[in-house]
Amino acid sequence: MTDQSNDTAALRDLLDKVRFVMLTTIEAEGGALVSRPMTVQEVDEQWVVRLICQADNKVAAEADGHQVNLASMDGTRYVSLSGTGRVERDLAKKRELWDRLTEAYAGDAEDPNNVILEVQVAGAEYWDGGNPIVQLAGLAKAALTGERPEGGDHQTVSL
């Protein structure tokens, strides 16, 4: 395995555990960065992340055809994905992705206002700090010795 395939395998492993992300878009008026929490419905083999949003809100308008970022944190693991958003209205795919959590938030999959936001990931960065107890011990050692603690694994991946 090459380093790139090791990195993509590690990234895939981290993404398999991600359920929620912060989606960042660029506001149409003023160009400010805007972030909001979203639920991940699927990450496919071609690195397309699928989320559900409503067609009549800013999320869909700001993401469709534009660069976006998805970020997630879980304990000592961090993932940042950059890519291009696209609104998809495929009803069969929507039904496939629909679950109880989505229904509780968005209502019925049949509602045409509910759409799939697909993010085609082009690049990613991840940081895996490893075991938090080992990390804490490293920080304590660093405080006593003045040596910089081990930072864990950080990689940049082009997809």
PDB file of N, CA and C in Angstrom, residues 61-154:
ATOM      1  N   ALA A  61     -29.150  26.935  -1.229  1.00  0.00           N
ATOM      2  CA  ALA A  61     -28.726  27.985  -2.164  1.00  0.00           C
ATOM      3  C   ALA A  61     -27.231  28.273  -2.052  1.00  0.00           C
ATOM      4  N   GLU A  62     -26.716  28.317  -0.829  1.00  0.00           N
ATOM      5  CA  GLU A  62     -25.296  28.648  -0.636  1.00  0.00           C
ATOM      6  C   GLU A  62     -24.370  27.496  -0.997  1.00  0.00           C
ATOM      7  N   ALA A  63     -24.875  26.263  -0.936  1.00  0.00           N
ATOM      8  CA  ALA A  63     -24.015  25.104  -1.207  1.00  0.00           C
ATOM      9  C   ALA A  63     -24.061  24.643  -2.657  1.00  0.00           C
ATOM     10  N   ASP A  64     -25.201  24.782  -3.311  1.00  0.00           N
ATOM     11  CA  ASP A  64     -25.381  24.232  -4.654  1.00  0.00           C
ATOM     12  C   ASP A  64     -24.425  24.885  -5.656  1.00  0.00           C
ATOM     13  N   GLY A  65     -23.479  24.088  -6.159  1.00  0.00           N
ATOM     14  CA  GLY A  65     -22.514  24.569  -7.139  1.00  0.00           C
ATOM     15  C   GLY A  65     -21.370  25.371  -6.559  1.00  0.00           C
ATOM     16  N   HIS A  66     -21.244  25.380  -5.231  1.00  0.00           N
ATOM     17  CA  HIS A  66     -20.219  26.192  -4.575  1.00  0.00           C
ATOM     18  C   HIS A  66     -19.306  25.337  -3.692  1.00  0.00           C
ATOM     19  N   GLN A  67     -18.153  25.896  -3.369  1.00  0.00           N
ATOM     20  CA  GLN A  67     -17.225  25.252  -2.454  1.00  0.00           C
ATOM     21  C   GLN A  67     -17.799  25.276  -1.042  1.00  0.00           C
ATOM     22  N   VAL A  68     -17.678  24.150  -0.348  1.00  0.00           N
ATOM     23  CA  VAL A  68     -18.139  24.034   1.034  1.00  0.00           C
ATOM     24  C   VAL A  68     -17.089  23.282   1.843  1.00  0.00           C
ATOM     25  N   ASN A  69     -17.255  23.321   3.155  1.00  0.00           N
ATOM     26  CA  ASN A  69     -16.399  22.557   4.051  1.00  0.00           C
ATOM     27  C   ASN A  69     -17.285  21.797   5.019  1.00  0.00           C
ATOM     28  N   LEU A  70     -16.894  20.563   5.313  1.00  0.00           N
ATOM     29  CA  LEU A  70     -17.543  19.747   6.336  1.00  0.00           C
ATOM     30  C   LEU A  70     -16.494  19.449   7.393  1.00  0.00           C
ATOM     31  N   ALA A  71     -16.807  19.726   8.650  1.00  0.00           N
ATOM     32  CA  ALA A  71     -15.853  19.479   9.732  1.00  0.00           C
ATOM     33  C   ALA A  71     -16.526  18.674  10.825  1.00  0.00           C
ATOM     34  N   SER A  72     -15.742  17.792  11.428  1.00  0.00           N
ATOM     35  CA  SER A  72     -16.267  16.953  12.495  1.00  0.00           C
ATOM     36  C   SER A  72     -15.198  16.737  13.558  1.00  0.00           C
ATOM     37  N   MET A  73     -15.645  16.566  14.786  1.00  0.00           N
ATOM     38  CA  MET A  73     -14.747  16.302  15.902  1.00  0.00           C
ATOM     39  C   MET A  73     -15.382  15.236  16.779  1.00  0.00           C
ATOM     40  N   ASP A  74     -14.568  14.273  17.188  1.00  0.00           N
ATOM     41  CA  ASP A  74     -15.044  13.218  18.066  1.00  0.00           C
ATOM     42  C   ASP A  74     -13.910  12.873  19.018  1.00  0.00           C
ATOM     43  N   GLY A  75     -13.944  13.424  20.216  1.00  0.00           N
ATOM     44  CA  GLY A  75     -12.883  13.156  21.187  1.00  0.00           C
ATOM     45  C   GLY A  75     -11.561  13.734  20.727  1.00  0.00           C
ATOM     46  N   THR A  76     -10.642  12.870  20.343  1.00  0.00           N
ATOM     47  CA  THR A  76      -9.322  13.315  19.889  1.00  0.00           C
ATOM     48  C   THR A  76      -9.164  13.177  18.380  1.00  0.00           C
ATOM     49  N   ARG A  77     -10.271  12.995  17.678  1.00  0.00           N
ATOM     50  CA  ARG A  77     -10.228  12.831  16.219  1.00  0.00           C
ATOM     51  C   ARG A  77     -10.953  13.992  15.549  1.00  0.00           C
ATOM     52  N   TYR A  78     -10.301  14.571  14.550  1.00  0.00           N
ATOM     53  CA  TYR A  78     -10.842  15.716  13.829  1.00  0.00           C
ATOM     54  C   TYR A  78     -10.735  15.449  12.335  1.00  0.00           C
ATOM     55  N   VAL A  79     -11.785  15.826  11.584  1.00  0.00           N
ATOM     56  CA  VAL A  79     -11.785  15.648  10.134  1.00  0.00           C
ATOM     57  C   VAL A  79     -12.312  16.931   9.501  1.00  0.00           C
ATOM     58  N   SER A  80     -11.640  17.388   8.446  1.00  0.00           N
ATOM     59  CA  SER A  80     -12.082  18.531   7.660  1.00  0.00           C
ATOM     60  C   SER A  80     -12.107  18.113   6.193  1.00  0.00           C
ATOM     61  N   LEU A  81     -13.270  18.251   5.562  1.00  0.00           N
ATOM     62  CA  LEU A  81     -13.449  17.858   4.162  1.00  0.00           C
ATOM     63  C   LEU A  81     -13.808  19.091   3.340  1.00  0.00           C
ATOM     64  N   SER A  82     -13.154  19.272   2.205  1.00  0.00           N
ATOM     65  CA  SER A  82     -13.516  20.373   1.314  1.00  0.00           C
ATOM     66  C   SER A  82     -13.993  19.801  -0.008  1.00  0.00           C
ATOM     67  N   GLY A  83     -14.991  20.447  -0.574  1.00  0.00           N
ATOM     68  CA  GLY A  83     -15.528  19.961  -1.836  1.00  0.00           C
ATOM     69  C   GLY A  83     -16.583  20.889  -2.386  1.00  0.00           C
ATOM     70  N   THR A  84     -17.306  20.397  -3.363  1.00  0.00           N
ATOM     71  CA  THR A  84     -18.338  21.178  -4.036  1.00  0.00           C
ATOM     72  C   THR A  84     -19.706  20.589  -3.735  1.00  0.00           C
ATOM     73  N   GLY A  85     -20.635  21.465  -3.365  1.00  0.00           N
ATOM     74  CA  GLY A  85     -21.994  21.038  -3.060  1.00  0.00           C
ATOM     75  C   GLY A  85     -22.856  20.957  -4.309  1.00  0.00           C
ATOM     76  N   ARG A  86     -23.866  20.094  -4.229  1.00  0.00           N
ATOM     77  CA  ARG A  86     -24.822  19.957  -5.333  1.00  0.00           C
ATOM     78  C   ARG A  86     -26.148  19.477  -4.755  1.00  0.00           C
ATOM     79  N   VAL A  87     -27.222  20.148  -5.107  1.00  0.00           N
ATOM     80  CA  VAL A  87     -28.557  19.736  -4.667  1.00  0.00           C
ATOM     81  C   VAL A  87     -29.077  18.667  -5.620  1.00  0.00           C
ATOM     82  N   GLU A  88     -29.537  17.567  -5.041  1.00  0.00           N
ATOM     83  CA  GLU A  88     -30.058  16.425  -5.809  1.00  0.00           C
ATOM     84  C   GLU A  88     -31.492  16.155  -5.349  1.00  0.00           C
ATOM     85  N   ARG A  89     -32.387  15.897  -6.287  1.00  0.00           N
ATOM     86  CA  ARG A  89     -33.804  15.692  -5.973  1.00  0.00           C
ATOM     87  C   ARG A  89     -34.274  14.259  -6.240  1.00  0.00           C
ATOM     88  N   ASP A  90     -33.376  13.314  -6.306  1.00  0.00           N
ATOM     89  CA  ASP A  90     -33.688  11.913  -6.613  1.00  0.00           C
ATOM     90  C   ASP A  90     -34.535  11.303  -5.489  1.00  0.00           C
ATOM     91  N   LEU A  91     -35.821  11.083  -5.758  1.00  0.00           N
ATOM     92  CA  LEU A  91     -36.747  10.587  -4.736  1.00  0.00           C
ATOM     93  C   LEU A  91     -36.369   9.189  -4.259  1.00  0.00           C
ATOM     94  N   ALA A  92     -35.952   8.313  -5.165  1.00  0.00           N
ATOM     95  CA  ALA A  92     -35.565   6.953  -4.768  1.00  0.00           C
ATOM     96  C   ALA A  92     -34.370   6.997  -3.816  1.00  0.00           C
ATOM     97  N   LYS A  93     -33.396   7.841  -4.110  1.00  0.00           N
ATOM     98  CA  LYS A  93     -32.221   7.960  -3.240  1.00  0.00           C
ATOM     99  C   LYS A  93     -32.620   8.574  -1.905  1.00  0.00           C
ATOM    100  N   LYS A  94     -33.512   9.553  -1.934  1.00  0.00           N
ATOM    101  CA  LYS A  94     -33.991  10.170  -0.700  1.00  0.00           C
ATOM    102  C   LYS A  94     -34.645   9.123   0.196  1.00  0.00           C
ATOM    103  N   ARG A  95     -35.490   8.288  -0.392  1.00  0.00           N
ATOM    104  CA  ARG A  95     -36.145   7.218   0.382  1.00  0.00           C
ATOM    105  C   ARG A  95     -35.114   6.265   0.981  1.00  0.00           C
ATOM    106  N   GLU A  96     -34.082   5.952   0.203  1.00  0.00           N
ATOM    107  CA  GLU A  96     -33.020   5.053   0.676  1.00  0.00           C
ATOM    108  C   GLU A  96     -32.282   5.651   1.876  1.00  0.00           C
ATOM    109  N   LEU A  97     -32.058   6.948   1.864  1.00  0.00           N
ATOM    110  CA  LEU A  97     -31.302   7.620   2.925  1.00  0.00           C
ATOM    111  C   LEU A  97     -32.148   7.940   4.150  1.00  0.00           C
ATOM    112  N   TRP A  98     -33.455   7.989   3.986  1.00  0.00           N
ATOM    113  CA  TRP A  98     -34.348   8.448   5.050  1.00  0.00           C
ATOM    114  C   TRP A  98     -34.296   7.512   6.243  1.00  0.00           C
ATOM    115  N   ASP A  99     -34.286   8.092   7.435  1.00  0.00           N
ATOM    116  CA  ASP A  99     -34.318   7.313   8.674  1.00  0.00           C
ATOM    117  C   ASP A  99     -35.179   8.057   9.696  1.00  0.00           C
ATOM    118  N   ARG A 100     -35.321   7.484  10.883  1.00  0.00           N
ATOM    119  CA  ARG A 100     -36.196   8.081  11.903  1.00  0.00           C
ATOM    120  C   ARG A 100     -35.721   9.465  12.337  1.00  0.00           C
ATOM    121  N   LEU A 101     -34.422   9.640  12.481  1.00  0.00           N
ATOM    122  CA  LEU A 101     -33.884  10.943  12.877  1.00  0.00           C
ATOM    123  C   LEU A 101     -34.223  12.000  11.825  1.00  0.00           C
ATOM    124  N   THR A 102     -34.052  11.645  10.561  1.00  0.00           N
ATOM    125  CA  THR A 102     -34.359  12.576   9.476  1.00  0.00           C
ATOM    126  C   THR A 102     -35.848  12.894   9.452  1.00  0.00           C
ATOM    127  N   GLU A 103     -36.666  11.873   9.642  1.00  0.00           N
ATOM    128  CA  GLU A 103     -38.113  12.082   9.662  1.00  0.00           C
ATOM    129  C   GLU A 103     -38.521  12.996  10.811  1.00  0.00           C
ATOM    130  N   ALA A 104     -37.903  12.819  11.977  1.00  0.00           N
ATOM    131  CA  ALA A 104     -38.224  13.661  13.129  1.00  0.00           C
ATOM    132  C   ALA A 104     -37.891  15.124  12.852  1.00  0.00           C
ATOM    133  N   TYR A 105     -36.817  15.356  12.121  1.00  0.00           N
ATOM    134  CA  TYR A 105     -36.391  16.725  11.846  1.00  0.00           C
ATOM    135  C   TYR A 105     -37.071  17.309  10.610  1.00  0.00           C
ATOM    136  N   ALA A 106     -37.120  16.536   9.534  1.00  0.00           N
ATOM    137  CA  ALA A 106     -37.524  17.080   8.236  1.00  0.00           C
ATOM    138  C   ALA A 106     -38.902  16.621   7.765  1.00  0.00           C
ATOM    139  N   GLY A 107     -39.514  15.687   8.479  1.00  0.00           N
ATOM    140  CA  GLY A 107     -40.817  15.199   8.038  1.00  0.00           C
ATOM    141  C   GLY A 107     -40.690  14.104   7.000  1.00  0.00           C
ATOM    142  N   ASP A 108     -41.552  14.158   6.025  1.00  0.00           N
ATOM    143  CA  ASP A 108     -41.709  13.090   5.045  1.00  0.00           C
ATOM    144  C   ASP A 108     -40.682  13.169   3.911  1.00  0.00           C
ATOM    145  N   ALA A 109     -40.147  12.027   3.528  1.00  0.00           N
ATOM    146  CA  ALA A 109     -39.201  11.957   2.404  1.00  0.00           C
ATOM    147  C   ALA A 109     -39.864  12.391   1.101  1.00  0.00           C
ATOM    148  N   GLU A 110     -41.170  12.237   1.009  1.00  0.00           N
ATOM    149  CA  GLU A 110     -41.904  12.581  -0.213  1.00  0.00           C
ATOM    150  C   GLU A 110     -42.036  14.095  -0.414  1.00  0.00           C
ATOM    151  N   ASP A 111     -41.809  14.864   0.637  1.00  0.00           N
ATOM    152  CA  ASP A 111     -41.929  16.324   0.545  1.00  0.00           C
ATOM    153  C   ASP A 111     -40.898  16.851  -0.456  1.00  0.00           C
ATOM    154  N   PRO A 112     -41.324  17.495  -1.533  1.00  0.00           N
ATOM    155  CA  PRO A 112     -40.376  17.967  -2.546  1.00  0.00           C
ATOM    156  C   PRO A 112     -39.428  19.052  -2.037  1.00  0.00           C
ATOM    157  N   ASN A 113     -39.762  19.663  -0.900  1.00  0.00           N
ATOM    158  CA  ASN A 113     -38.864  20.661  -0.322  1.00  0.00           C
ATOM    159  C   ASN A 113     -37.644  20.015   0.333  1.00  0.00           C
ATOM    160  N   ASN A 114     -37.764  18.744   0.718  1.00  0.00           N
ATOM    161  CA  ASN A 114     -36.625  18.010   1.270  1.00  0.00           C
ATOM    162  C   ASN A 114     -35.768  17.507   0.119  1.00  0.00           C
ATOM    163  N   VAL A 115     -34.508  17.894   0.126  1.00  0.00           N
ATOM    164  CA  VAL A 115     -33.591  17.524  -0.954  1.00  0.00           C
ATOM    165  C   VAL A 115     -32.318  16.932  -0.366  1.00  0.00           C
ATOM    166  N   ILE A 116     -31.558  16.282  -1.218  1.00  0.00           N
ATOM    167  CA  ILE A 116     -30.257  15.741  -0.826  1.00  0.00           C
ATOM    168  C   ILE A 116     -29.203  16.773  -1.197  1.00  0.00           C
ATOM    169  N   LEU A 117     -28.359  17.105  -0.250  1.00  0.00           N
ATOM    170  CA  LEU A 117     -27.193  17.934  -0.537  1.00  0.00           C
ATOM    171  C   LEU A 117     -26.004  16.989  -0.638  1.00  0.00           C
ATOM    172  N   GLU A 118     -25.455  16.887  -1.837  1.00  0.00           N
ATOM    173  CA  GLU A 118     -24.285  16.042  -2.061  1.00  0.00           C
ATOM    174  C   GLU A 118     -23.040  16.917  -2.063  1.00  0.00           C
ATOM    175  N   VAL A 119     -22.032  16.488  -1.339  1.00  0.00           N
ATOM    176  CA  VAL A 119     -20.744  17.175  -1.357  1.00  0.00           C
ATOM    177  C   VAL A 119     -19.725  16.218  -1.950  1.00  0.00           C
ATOM    178  N   GLN A 120     -19.208  16.563  -3.125  1.00  0.00           N
ATOM    179  CA  GLN A 120     -18.146  15.778  -3.754  1.00  0.00           C
ATOM    180  C   GLN A 120     -16.832  16.237  -3.132  1.00  0.00           C
ATOM    181  N   VAL A 121     -16.278  15.397  -2.278  1.00  0.00           N
ATOM    182  CA  VAL A 121     -15.069  15.761  -1.545  1.00  0.00           C
ATOM    183  C   VAL A 121     -13.871  15.742  -2.484  1.00  0.00           C
ATOM    184  N   ALA A 122     -13.097  16.821  -2.467  1.00  0.00           N
ATOM    185  CA  ALA A 122     -11.892  16.931  -3.293  1.00  0.00           C
ATOM    186  C   ALA A 122     -10.628  16.793  -2.456  1.00  0.00           C
ATOM    187  N   GLY A 123     -10.726  17.164  -1.195  1.00  0.00           N
ATOM    188  CA  GLY A 123      -9.561  17.079  -0.319  1.00  0.00           C
ATOM    189  C   GLY A 123      -9.991  16.983   1.129  1.00  0.00           C
ATOM    190  N   ALA A 124      -9.085  16.491   1.950  1.00  0.00           N
ATOM    191  CA  ALA A 124      -9.398  16.297   3.360  1.00  0.00           C
ATOM    192  C   ALA A 124      -8.148  16.456   4.203  1.00  0.00           C
ATOM    193  N   GLU A 125      -8.358  16.815   5.438  1.00  0.00           N
ATOM    194  CA  GLU A 125      -7.313  16.766   6.451  1.00  0.00           C
ATOM    195  C   GLU A 125      -7.897  16.055   7.652  1.00  0.00           C
ATOM    196  N   TYR A 126      -7.050  15.290   8.315  1.00  0.00           N
ATOM    197  CA  TYR A 126      -7.513  14.681   9.551  1.00  0.00           C
ATOM    198  C   TYR A 126      -6.397  14.679  10.579  1.00  0.00           C
ATOM    199  N   TRP A 127      -6.828  14.708  11.822  1.00  0.00           N
ATOM    200  CA  TRP A 127      -5.931  14.649  12.961  1.00  0.00           C
ATOM    201  C   TRP A 127      -6.476  13.559  13.867  1.00  0.00           C
ATOM    202  N   ASP A 128      -5.654  12.602  14.204  1.00  0.00           N
ATOM    203  CA  ASP A 128      -6.068  11.517  15.087  1.00  0.00           C
ATOM    204  C   ASP A 128      -5.123  11.512  16.273  1.00  0.00           C
ATOM    205  N   GLY A 129      -5.607  12.023  17.402  1.00  0.00           N
ATOM    206  CA  GLY A 129      -4.785  12.137  18.596  1.00  0.00           C
ATOM    207  C   GLY A 129      -4.587  10.831  19.332  1.00  0.00           C
ATOM    208  N   GLY A 130      -5.320   9.797  18.949  1.00  0.00           N
ATOM    209  CA  GLY A 130      -5.164   8.499  19.594  1.00  0.00           C
ATOM    210  C   GLY A 130      -5.845   8.441  20.948  1.00  0.00           C
ATOM    211  N   ASN A 131      -5.339   7.561  21.775  1.00  0.00           N
ATOM    212  CA  ASN A 131      -5.901   7.308  23.095  1.00  0.00           C
ATOM    213  C   ASN A 131      -5.787   8.557  23.974  1.00  0.00           C
ATOM    214  N   PRO A 132      -6.910   9.047  24.539  1.00  0.00           N
ATOM    215  CA  PRO A 132      -6.860  10.262  25.349  1.00  0.00           C
ATOM    216  C   PRO A 132      -6.020  10.117  26.618  1.00  0.00           C
ATOM    217  N   ILE A 133      -5.942   8.919  27.184  1.00  0.00           N
ATOM    218  CA  ILE A 133      -5.130   8.713  28.387  1.00  0.00           C
ATOM    219  C   ILE A 133      -3.649   8.838  28.046  1.00  0.00           C
ATOM    220  N   VAL A 134      -3.254   8.253  26.921  1.00  0.00           N
ATOM    221  CA  VAL A 134      -1.865   8.373  26.464  1.00  0.00           C
ATOM    222  C   VAL A 134      -1.558   9.832  26.142  1.00  0.00           C
ATOM    223  N   GLN A 135      -2.505  10.520  25.541  1.00  0.00           N
ATOM    224  CA  GLN A 135      -2.324  11.933  25.209  1.00  0.00           C
ATOM    225  C   GLN A 135      -2.147  12.767  26.480  1.00  0.00           C
ATOM    226  N   LEU A 136      -2.946  12.503  27.491  1.00  0.00           N
ATOM    227  CA  LEU A 136      -2.843  13.218  28.761  1.00  0.00           C
ATOM    228  C   LEU A 136      -1.502  12.948  29.436  1.00  0.00           C
ATOM    229  N   ALA A 137      -1.053  11.699  29.394  1.00  0.00           N
ATOM    230  CA  ALA A 137       0.256  11.361  29.964  1.00  0.00           C
ATOM    231  C   ALA A 137       1.370  12.104  29.226  1.00  0.00           C
ATOM    232  N   GLY A 138       1.249  12.219  27.902  1.00  0.00           N
ATOM    233  CA  GLY A 138       2.234  12.955  27.116  1.00  0.00           C
ATOM    234  C   GLY A 138       2.265  14.429  27.473  1.00  0.00           C
ATOM    235  N   LEU A 139       1.100  15.012  27.730  1.00  0.00           N
ATOM    236  CA  LEU A 139       1.038  16.414  28.141  1.00  0.00           C
ATOM    237  C   LEU A 139       1.663  16.611  29.515  1.00  0.00           C
ATOM    238  N   ALA A 140       1.407  15.677  30.431  1.00  0.00           N
ATOM    239  CA  ALA A 140       2.006  15.760  31.766  1.00  0.00           C
ATOM    240  C   ALA A 140       3.524  15.658  31.676  1.00  0.00           C
ATOM    241  N   LYS A 141       4.012  14.730  30.858  1.00  0.00           N
ATOM    242  CA  LYS A 141       5.458  14.581  30.660  1.00  0.00           C
ATOM    243  C   LYS A 141       6.048  15.860  30.074  1.00  0.00           C
ATOM    244  N   ALA A 142       5.352  16.444  29.110  1.00  0.00           N
ATOM    245  CA  ALA A 142       5.829  17.679  28.482  1.00  0.00           C
ATOM    246  C   ALA A 142       5.895  18.814  29.495  1.00  0.00           C
ATOM    247  N   ALA A 143       4.919  18.878  30.396  1.00  0.00           N
ATOM    248  CA  ALA A 143       4.917  19.923  31.416  1.00  0.00           C
ATOM    249  C   ALA A 143       6.102  19.778  32.360  1.00  0.00           C
ATOM    250  N   LEU A 144       6.500  18.537  32.641  1.00  0.00           N
ATOM    251  CA  LEU A 144       7.621  18.287  33.550  1.00  0.00           C
ATOM    252  C   LEU A 144       8.981  18.446  32.879  1.00  0.00           C
ATOM    253  N   THR A 145       9.079  18.034  31.623  1.00  0.00           N
ATOM    254  CA  THR A 145      10.386  18.011  30.947  1.00  0.00           C
ATOM    255  C   THR A 145      10.612  19.186  30.008  1.00  0.00           C
ATOM    256  N   GLY A 146       9.536  19.875  29.624  1.00  0.00           N
ATOM    257  CA  GLY A 146       9.672  20.963  28.661  1.00  0.00           C
ATOM    258  C   GLY A 146       9.725  20.487  27.221  1.00  0.00           C
ATOM    259  N   GLU A 147       9.678  19.171  27.015  1.00  0.00           N
ATOM    260  CA  GLU A 147       9.667  18.629  25.655  1.00  0.00           C
ATOM    261  C   GLU A 147       8.265  18.747  25.066  1.00  0.00           C
ATOM    262  N   ARG A 148       8.233  18.943  23.781  1.00  0.00           N
ATOM    263  CA  ARG A 148       6.941  19.039  23.097  1.00  0.00           C
ATOM    264  C   ARG A 148       6.278  17.655  23.060  1.00  0.00           C
ATOM    265  N   PRO A 149       4.959  17.584  23.383  1.00  0.00           N
ATOM    266  CA  PRO A 149       4.290  16.276  23.374  1.00  0.00           C
ATOM    267  C   PRO A 149       4.060  15.769  21.955  1.00  0.00           C
ATOM    268  N   GLU A 150       3.929  14.468  21.836  1.00  0.00           N
ATOM    269  CA  GLU A 150       3.584  13.835  20.561  1.00  0.00           C
ATOM    270  C   GLU A 150       2.192  14.315  20.155  1.00  0.00           C
ATOM    271  N   GLY A 151       2.030  14.743  18.910  1.00  0.00           N
ATOM    272  CA  GLY A 151       0.769  15.337  18.474  1.00  0.00           C
ATOM    273  C   GLY A 151      -0.211  14.380  17.837  1.00  0.00           C
ATOM    274  N   GLY A 152       0.134  13.131  17.677  1.00  0.00           N
ATOM    275  CA  GLY A 152      -0.761  12.204  16.997  1.00  0.00           C
ATOM    276  C   GLY A 152      -0.532  12.240  15.500  1.00  0.00           C
ATOM    277  N   ASP A 153      -1.468  11.679  14.759  1.00  0.00           N
ATOM    278  CA  ASP A 153      -1.349  11.562  13.311  1.00  0.00           C
ATOM    279  C   ASP A 153      -2.111  12.691  12.630  1.00  0.00           C
ATOM    280  N   HIS A 154      -1.450  13.428  11.739  1.00  0.00           N
ATOM    281  CA  HIS A 154      -2.088  14.480  10.936  1.00  0.00           C
ATOM    282  C   HIS A 154      -1.726  14.241   9.487  1.00  0.00           C
TER     283      HIS A 154
END
